[in-house]
Amino acid sequence: MPVYNCELYVSEAIESILNQTFDDFEFLIIDDASTDKTVSIIKSFEDPRIHLIEKPINVGYTDSLNLGLKIANGKYIARMDGDDISLPERFAKQIAFLETHPEVVLCGAWLNIIDSNRIVKLPENHTSIKLALLKGNCIVHPTIMMRKQTLDEFSIRYELSKEPAEDYALWVKLLRLGRLHNLQEVLLYYRKHGAQVSSKRANEQQKSALYTRIQLLKYLECNMTLKETETLNKVFSEDSNISFNEIEIFQSIIGKLLVSNSSEFFEPNGFKIYLFNIENRLIKRYFFNRDTYPISNFIHYLKIKNKLGLKISTKKEIKLFAKSIFPYKLMNS
């Protein structure tokens, strides 16, 4: 459990771990040079399972995570943050699952958002998780338990360059070494507040997550050109400056990806729907949600319409034609 200036919540977080029904564990708490009362609160707990590591200078969250992976002695490594709460049977249930499913290298769970009572449900099995990871992170970091042996055997660590989406990048690494799983029940109460890294560094997180999505697709060994990779980045980031030529390139990319998935690394039908939905959103943004509608726009649409994975309704096509033939701004003046 990495901590930094979380005096308001750390006591409740610690208690939730010490009160686990499975009690044979070491509790590594790594403080990143907190300047509030966090350390003194931790030291007020008298439990031999707690091992407090005080870093002399603040060097960041990911550094603390990797230090924890390095010094942990257990067969399994559970993660939590200093502002969350684990339910009492969390460890027992995750260990029981991992013990009976040796092919699974990482086990997460559902969570309940504190103060909103909203339950976040996540995909269960490896096949559905792989597809969901294409859209974003579907394994919540402070819910997970993973195998120490797998991390050590393949020298797997969190990447500083992927912060603050270092967990998402780690899952994408692990999915090639074993299966991922989310238990279909709430095992953690998750706190959301403005001081969280994910709140303060949202733009960086999005950029890092975008890179990881591309890396996941590279498992298909599609051998895309530099231009294709650049286009894929623009499409995924929903760049408003995309060109018609890049739309044509993306349609070509879809074809290449579907062929490369002949090994069924991703579930074929779900993967096809995923790609066609991205294309559909792109088409609607470029052709239908515009400020102006030159006739060239409609001509370009006719050029690619028969290649679309998801067809546009006739009604929308007629509207697009009308806006292109008559000055759209004049029609709305």
Coordinates of C-alpha atoms in Angstrom, one line a residue:
M1 CA 0.0 0.0 0.0
P2 CA 1.8 3.1 -1.2
V3 CA 0.8 6.2 0.8
Y4 CA 1.4 9.9 0.5
N5 CA -0.4 12.6 2.6
C6 CA -3.5 10.5 3.2
E7 CA -4.0 11.3 6.9
L8 CA -7.8 11.6 6.5
Y9 CA -8.3 8.0 5.3
V10 CA -5.2 5.9 6.1
S11 CA -6.5 4.6 9.4
E12 CA -9.6 3.1 8.0
A13 CA -7.7 1.7 5.1
I14 CA -5.2 -0.1 7.5
E15 CA -8.0 -1.4 9.7
S16 CA -9.7 -3.0 6.7
I17 CA -6.5 -5.0 5.9
L18 CA -5.8 -6.0 9.5
N19 CA -9.4 -7.2 9.8
Q20 CA -9.1 -9.6 6.9
T21 CA -10.5 -13.1 7.6
F22 CA -7.4 -14.5 6.0
D23 CA -4.7 -13.2 8.3
D24 CA -1.4 -14.8 7.2
F25 CA 0.2 -11.9 5.3
E26 CA 2.8 -9.2 5.5
F27 CA 1.5 -5.6 5.2
L28 CA 3.9 -3.4 3.3
I29 CA 3.1 0.2 3.7
I30 CA 5.5 2.5 1.7
D31 CA 5.4 6.1 2.6
D32 CA 6.6 8.6 -0.1
A33 CA 7.9 11.2 2.3
S34 CA 4.5 12.4 3.5
T35 CA 4.4 15.9 5.1
D36 CA 1.2 15.4 7.1
K37 CA 0.3 13.0 9.9
T38 CA 0.2 9.9 7.7
V39 CA 3.3 8.3 9.2
S40 CA 2.4 8.9 12.8
I41 CA -1.0 7.4 12.2
I42 CA 0.5 4.3 10.7
K43 CA 2.9 4.0 13.6
S44 CA 0.0 4.1 16.1
F45 CA -1.0 0.6 14.9
E46 CA 0.8 -2.2 16.9
D47 CA 0.6 -5.2 14.6
P48 CA 3.6 -7.3 13.7
R49 CA 2.3 -7.8 10.2
I50 CA 2.8 -4.1 9.4
H51 CA 6.2 -3.2 7.7
L52 CA 6.5 0.5 7.3
I53 CA 9.0 1.7 4.8
E54 CA 9.7 5.5 5.0
K55 CA 11.3 6.9 1.8
P56 CA 13.5 9.9 2.7
I57 CA 12.4 11.9 -0.4
N58 CA 9.3 12.0 -2.5
V59 CA 10.1 10.1 -5.8
G60 CA 6.6 9.1 -6.9
Y61 CA 3.9 6.5 -6.7
T62 CA 5.3 4.1 -9.3
D63 CA 8.6 4.0 -7.6
S64 CA 6.8 2.9 -4.4
L65 CA 4.9 0.3 -6.3
N66 CA 8.0 -1.3 -7.7
L67 CA 9.7 -1.2 -4.3
G68 CA 6.8 -3.1 -2.9
L69 CA 7.1 -5.7 -5.7
K70 CA 10.8 -6.1 -5.0
I71 CA 10.7 -6.6 -1.2
A72 CA 7.4 -8.6 -1.0
N73 CA 7.9 -12.2 0.2
G74 CA 4.4 -13.6 -0.3
K75 CA 3.2 -16.1 -2.9
Y76 CA 0.6 -13.5 -3.9
I77 CA 0.7 -9.7 -3.9
A78 CA -2.5 -7.7 -3.1
R79 CA -2.7 -4.0 -3.9
M80 CA -4.7 -1.3 -2.2
D81 CA -4.4 2.5 -1.9
G82 CA -4.3 4.5 1.4
D83 CA -7.8 5.9 0.9
D84 CA -9.8 2.7 0.0
I85 CA -11.4 0.0 2.1
S86 CA -11.1 -3.7 1.6
L87 CA -14.0 -5.9 2.6
P88 CA -13.1 -8.5 5.3
E89 CA -13.2 -11.6 3.0
R90 CA -11.4 -10.0 0.1
F91 CA -8.1 -11.8 0.6
A92 CA -9.7 -15.2 1.4
K93 CA -11.9 -15.1 -1.7
Q94 CA -9.1 -14.0 -4.1
I95 CA -6.6 -16.5 -2.7
A96 CA -9.2 -19.3 -2.9
F97 CA -9.8 -18.5 -6.6
L98 CA -6.1 -18.3 -7.5
E99 CA -5.3 -21.5 -5.7
T100 CA -7.9 -23.4 -7.7
H101 CA -7.1 -21.6 -11.0
P102 CA -3.3 -21.8 -11.5
E103 CA -3.6 -20.5 -15.1
V104 CA -4.8 -17.1 -13.7
V105 CA -2.0 -14.6 -13.0
L106 CA -4.1 -11.7 -11.8
C107 CA -7.5 -11.5 -10.0
G108 CA -9.5 -8.3 -9.6
A109 CA -13.0 -7.7 -8.4
W110 CA -16.0 -5.3 -8.5
L111 CA -16.0 -2.2 -6.3
N112 CA -18.4 0.2 -4.6
I113 CA -17.9 3.9 -4.9
I114 CA -17.8 5.4 -1.4
D115 CA -20.5 8.1 -0.8
S116 CA -22.4 7.2 -4.0
N117 CA -23.2 3.6 -3.3
R118 CA -22.6 2.9 -7.0
I119 CA -21.3 -0.5 -7.9
V120 CA -18.8 -0.8 -10.7
K121 CA -19.2 -4.1 -12.5
L122 CA -16.3 -5.4 -14.6
P123 CA -15.9 -8.1 -17.2
E124 CA -15.3 -11.6 -15.7
N125 CA -13.2 -13.9 -17.8
H126 CA -10.0 -13.6 -19.8
T127 CA -11.7 -13.4 -23.2
S128 CA -14.0 -10.6 -22.3
I129 CA -11.3 -8.7 -20.4
K130 CA -9.0 -8.7 -23.4
L131 CA -11.7 -7.1 -25.5
A132 CA -12.6 -4.6 -22.8
L133 CA -8.9 -3.6 -22.4
L134 CA -9.1 -2.4 -26.0
K135 CA -11.5 0.3 -24.8
G136 CA -9.7 1.1 -21.6
N137 CA -8.7 -0.2 -18.2
C138 CA -11.3 -2.7 -16.9
I139 CA -9.3 -4.0 -13.9
V140 CA -9.3 -1.6 -10.9
H141 CA -5.8 -1.4 -9.5
P142 CA -6.6 -1.4 -5.7
T143 CA -8.8 -4.6 -6.1
I144 CA -6.1 -6.8 -7.6
M145 CA -4.1 -9.8 -6.3
M146 CA -1.4 -11.3 -8.5
R147 CA 1.2 -14.0 -8.5
K148 CA 4.6 -13.0 -7.3
Q149 CA 6.3 -15.8 -9.2
T150 CA 5.0 -14.6 -12.6
L151 CA 6.3 -11.0 -11.9
D152 CA 9.7 -12.3 -10.9
E153 CA 10.1 -15.0 -13.5
F154 CA 9.5 -12.5 -16.4
S155 CA 11.0 -9.5 -14.7
I156 CA 7.7 -7.6 -14.8
R157 CA 7.5 -4.3 -13.1
Y158 CA 5.4 -1.1 -13.4
E159 CA 6.8 1.3 -16.0
L160 CA 7.5 4.9 -14.8
S161 CA 7.0 6.2 -18.3
K162 CA 3.4 4.9 -18.3
E163 CA 2.4 6.7 -15.1
P164 CA -0.3 7.6 -14.2
A165 CA -1.8 4.7 -16.2
E166 CA 1.0 2.3 -15.2
D167 CA -1.5 -0.3 -14.0
Y168 CA -3.2 -0.5 -17.4
A169 CA 0.2 -1.1 -19.1
L170 CA 1.0 -3.9 -16.6
W171 CA -2.2 -5.7 -17.2
V172 CA -1.5 -5.7 -21.0
K173 CA 1.9 -7.2 -20.3
L174 CA 0.5 -9.9 -18.0
L175 CA -2.3 -11.0 -20.3
R176 CA 0.3 -12.8 -22.5
L177 CA 1.7 -14.7 -19.5
G178 CA -1.5 -16.0 -18.1
R179 CA -5.2 -15.4 -17.7
L180 CA -6.8 -12.4 -16.1
H181 CA -10.0 -12.6 -14.1
N182 CA -12.4 -10.3 -12.2
L183 CA -14.5 -11.9 -9.4
Q184 CA -18.1 -10.9 -9.9
E185 CA -18.7 -9.4 -6.5
V186 CA -17.8 -6.2 -4.6
L187 CA -14.6 -6.7 -2.5
L188 CA -13.5 -3.0 -2.2
Y189 CA -14.9 0.3 -1.3
Y190 CA -13.3 2.9 -3.6
R191 CA -12.9 6.5 -2.7
K192 CA -13.0 9.3 -5.4
H193 CA -11.7 12.8 -4.6
G194 CA -9.9 15.6 -6.3
A195 CA -6.5 14.9 -4.7
Q196 CA -6.2 11.5 -6.5
V197 CA -3.5 11.1 -9.2
S198 CA -6.2 10.1 -11.7
S199 CA -8.0 13.4 -11.1
K200 CA -5.0 15.7 -11.1
R201 CA -3.2 14.1 -14.1
A202 CA -6.2 13.1 -16.3
N203 CA -4.6 14.3 -19.6
E204 CA -1.4 12.4 -19.0
Q205 CA -3.4 9.3 -18.1
Q206 CA -5.3 9.5 -21.3
K207 CA -2.1 9.8 -23.4
S208 CA -0.5 6.8 -21.6
A209 CA -3.7 4.7 -22.0
L210 CA -3.8 5.5 -25.7
Y211 CA -0.2 4.2 -26.1
T212 CA -1.1 1.0 -24.2
R213 CA -4.2 0.4 -26.4
I214 CA -1.9 0.5 -29.5
Q215 CA 0.5 -1.9 -27.8
L216 CA -2.3 -4.3 -27.2
L217 CA -3.2 -4.3 -30.9
K218 CA 0.4 -4.9 -31.7
Y219 CA 0.1 -8.4 -30.2
L220 CA -1.7 -9.2 -33.5
E221 CA 1.7 -8.6 -35.4
C222 CA -0.2 -6.6 -38.0
N223 CA 3.0 -4.8 -39.2
M224 CA 1.4 -1.4 -39.7
T225 CA 3.3 1.4 -41.4
L226 CA 4.3 4.6 -39.6
K227 CA 1.5 6.4 -41.3
E228 CA -1.0 3.7 -40.3
T229 CA 0.2 3.9 -36.7
E230 CA -0.1 7.7 -36.7
T231 CA -3.6 7.5 -38.2
L232 CA -4.7 4.9 -35.6
N233 CA -3.5 7.2 -32.8
K234 CA -5.5 10.1 -34.3
V235 CA -8.6 7.9 -34.6
F236 CA -8.3 6.6 -31.1
S237 CA -7.8 10.0 -29.6
E238 CA -10.8 11.3 -31.6
D239 CA -8.6 14.0 -33.2
S240 CA -10.9 16.6 -34.9
N241 CA -8.3 17.3 -37.6
I242 CA -8.5 13.9 -39.2
S243 CA -8.5 14.0 -43.0
F244 CA -10.5 12.0 -45.6
N245 CA -7.4 10.2 -46.7
E246 CA -6.8 9.1 -43.1
I247 CA -10.4 7.8 -43.0
E248 CA -9.5 5.6 -46.0
I249 CA -6.3 4.5 -44.3
F250 CA -8.3 3.5 -41.2
Q251 CA -10.6 1.4 -43.3
S252 CA -7.6 -0.4 -44.6
I253 CA -6.3 -0.8 -41.1
I254 CA -9.5 -2.5 -40.1
G255 CA -9.1 -5.0 -42.8
K256 CA -5.5 -5.7 -41.8
L257 CA -6.4 -6.1 -38.2
L258 CA -9.2 -8.5 -38.9
V259 CA -6.9 -10.7 -41.0
S260 CA -4.2 -10.6 -38.3
N261 CA -6.8 -11.8 -35.8
S262 CA -7.3 -15.0 -37.7
S263 CA -5.5 -16.8 -34.7
E264 CA -8.5 -15.5 -32.6
F265 CA -6.3 -13.7 -30.1
F266 CA -9.4 -11.5 -29.6
E267 CA -12.8 -13.1 -29.8
P268 CA -13.5 -12.6 -33.5
N269 CA -17.1 -11.3 -33.5
G270 CA -16.5 -9.0 -30.5
F271 CA -13.3 -7.6 -32.1
K272 CA -15.1 -6.9 -35.4
I273 CA -17.9 -5.1 -33.6
Y274 CA -15.3 -3.1 -31.6
L275 CA -13.5 -1.9 -34.8
F276 CA -16.8 -1.2 -36.7
N277 CA -18.1 0.9 -33.7
I278 CA -14.9 3.0 -33.8
E279 CA -15.3 3.5 -37.6
N280 CA -19.0 4.4 -37.1
R281 CA -18.2 7.1 -34.6
L282 CA -15.5 8.4 -36.9
I283 CA -17.8 8.6 -39.9
K284 CA -20.5 10.4 -37.9
R285 CA -18.0 13.0 -36.7
Y286 CA -16.4 13.6 -40.0
F287 CA -19.4 13.5 -42.4
F288 CA -22.5 14.3 -40.3
N289 CA -21.4 16.6 -37.4
R290 CA -19.9 19.5 -39.3
D291 CA -20.2 23.3 -39.4
T292 CA -20.3 23.3 -43.2
Y293 CA -21.3 20.7 -45.7
P294 CA -19.6 21.2 -49.1
I295 CA -20.6 18.9 -52.0
S296 CA -17.2 17.3 -51.8
N297 CA -18.1 16.0 -48.4
F298 CA -21.0 14.0 -49.9
I299 CA -18.9 12.8 -52.8
H300 CA -16.3 11.5 -50.3
Y301 CA -19.0 9.7 -48.4
L302 CA -20.3 7.9 -51.5
K303 CA -16.7 6.8 -52.2
I304 CA -16.5 4.8 -48.9
K305 CA -20.1 4.0 -47.9
N306 CA -20.0 0.5 -49.4
K307 CA -16.9 -0.4 -47.3
L308 CA -18.5 0.6 -44.0
G309 CA -18.9 -2.1 -41.4
L310 CA -22.0 -0.5 -39.9
K311 CA -24.3 1.0 -42.5
I312 CA -25.7 4.5 -42.1
S313 CA -29.5 4.9 -42.3
T314 CA -31.1 6.1 -45.6
K315 CA -32.7 8.9 -43.7
K316 CA -29.4 10.3 -42.5
E317 CA -27.9 9.9 -46.0
I318 CA -30.8 12.0 -47.5
K319 CA -30.2 14.7 -44.9
L320 CA -26.5 14.7 -45.7
F321 CA -27.3 15.0 -49.4
A322 CA -29.7 17.9 -48.8
K323 CA -27.2 19.8 -46.6
S324 CA -24.5 19.3 -49.3
I325 CA -26.7 20.5 -52.2
F326 CA -28.2 23.6 -50.4
P327 CA -26.0 26.0 -48.4
Y328 CA -26.5 24.5 -44.9
K329 CA -25.8 27.8 -43.1
L330 CA -28.4 29.6 -45.3
M331 CA -30.9 26.8 -44.5
N332 CA -30.4 27.5 -40.8
S333 CA -30.2 31.3 -41.0

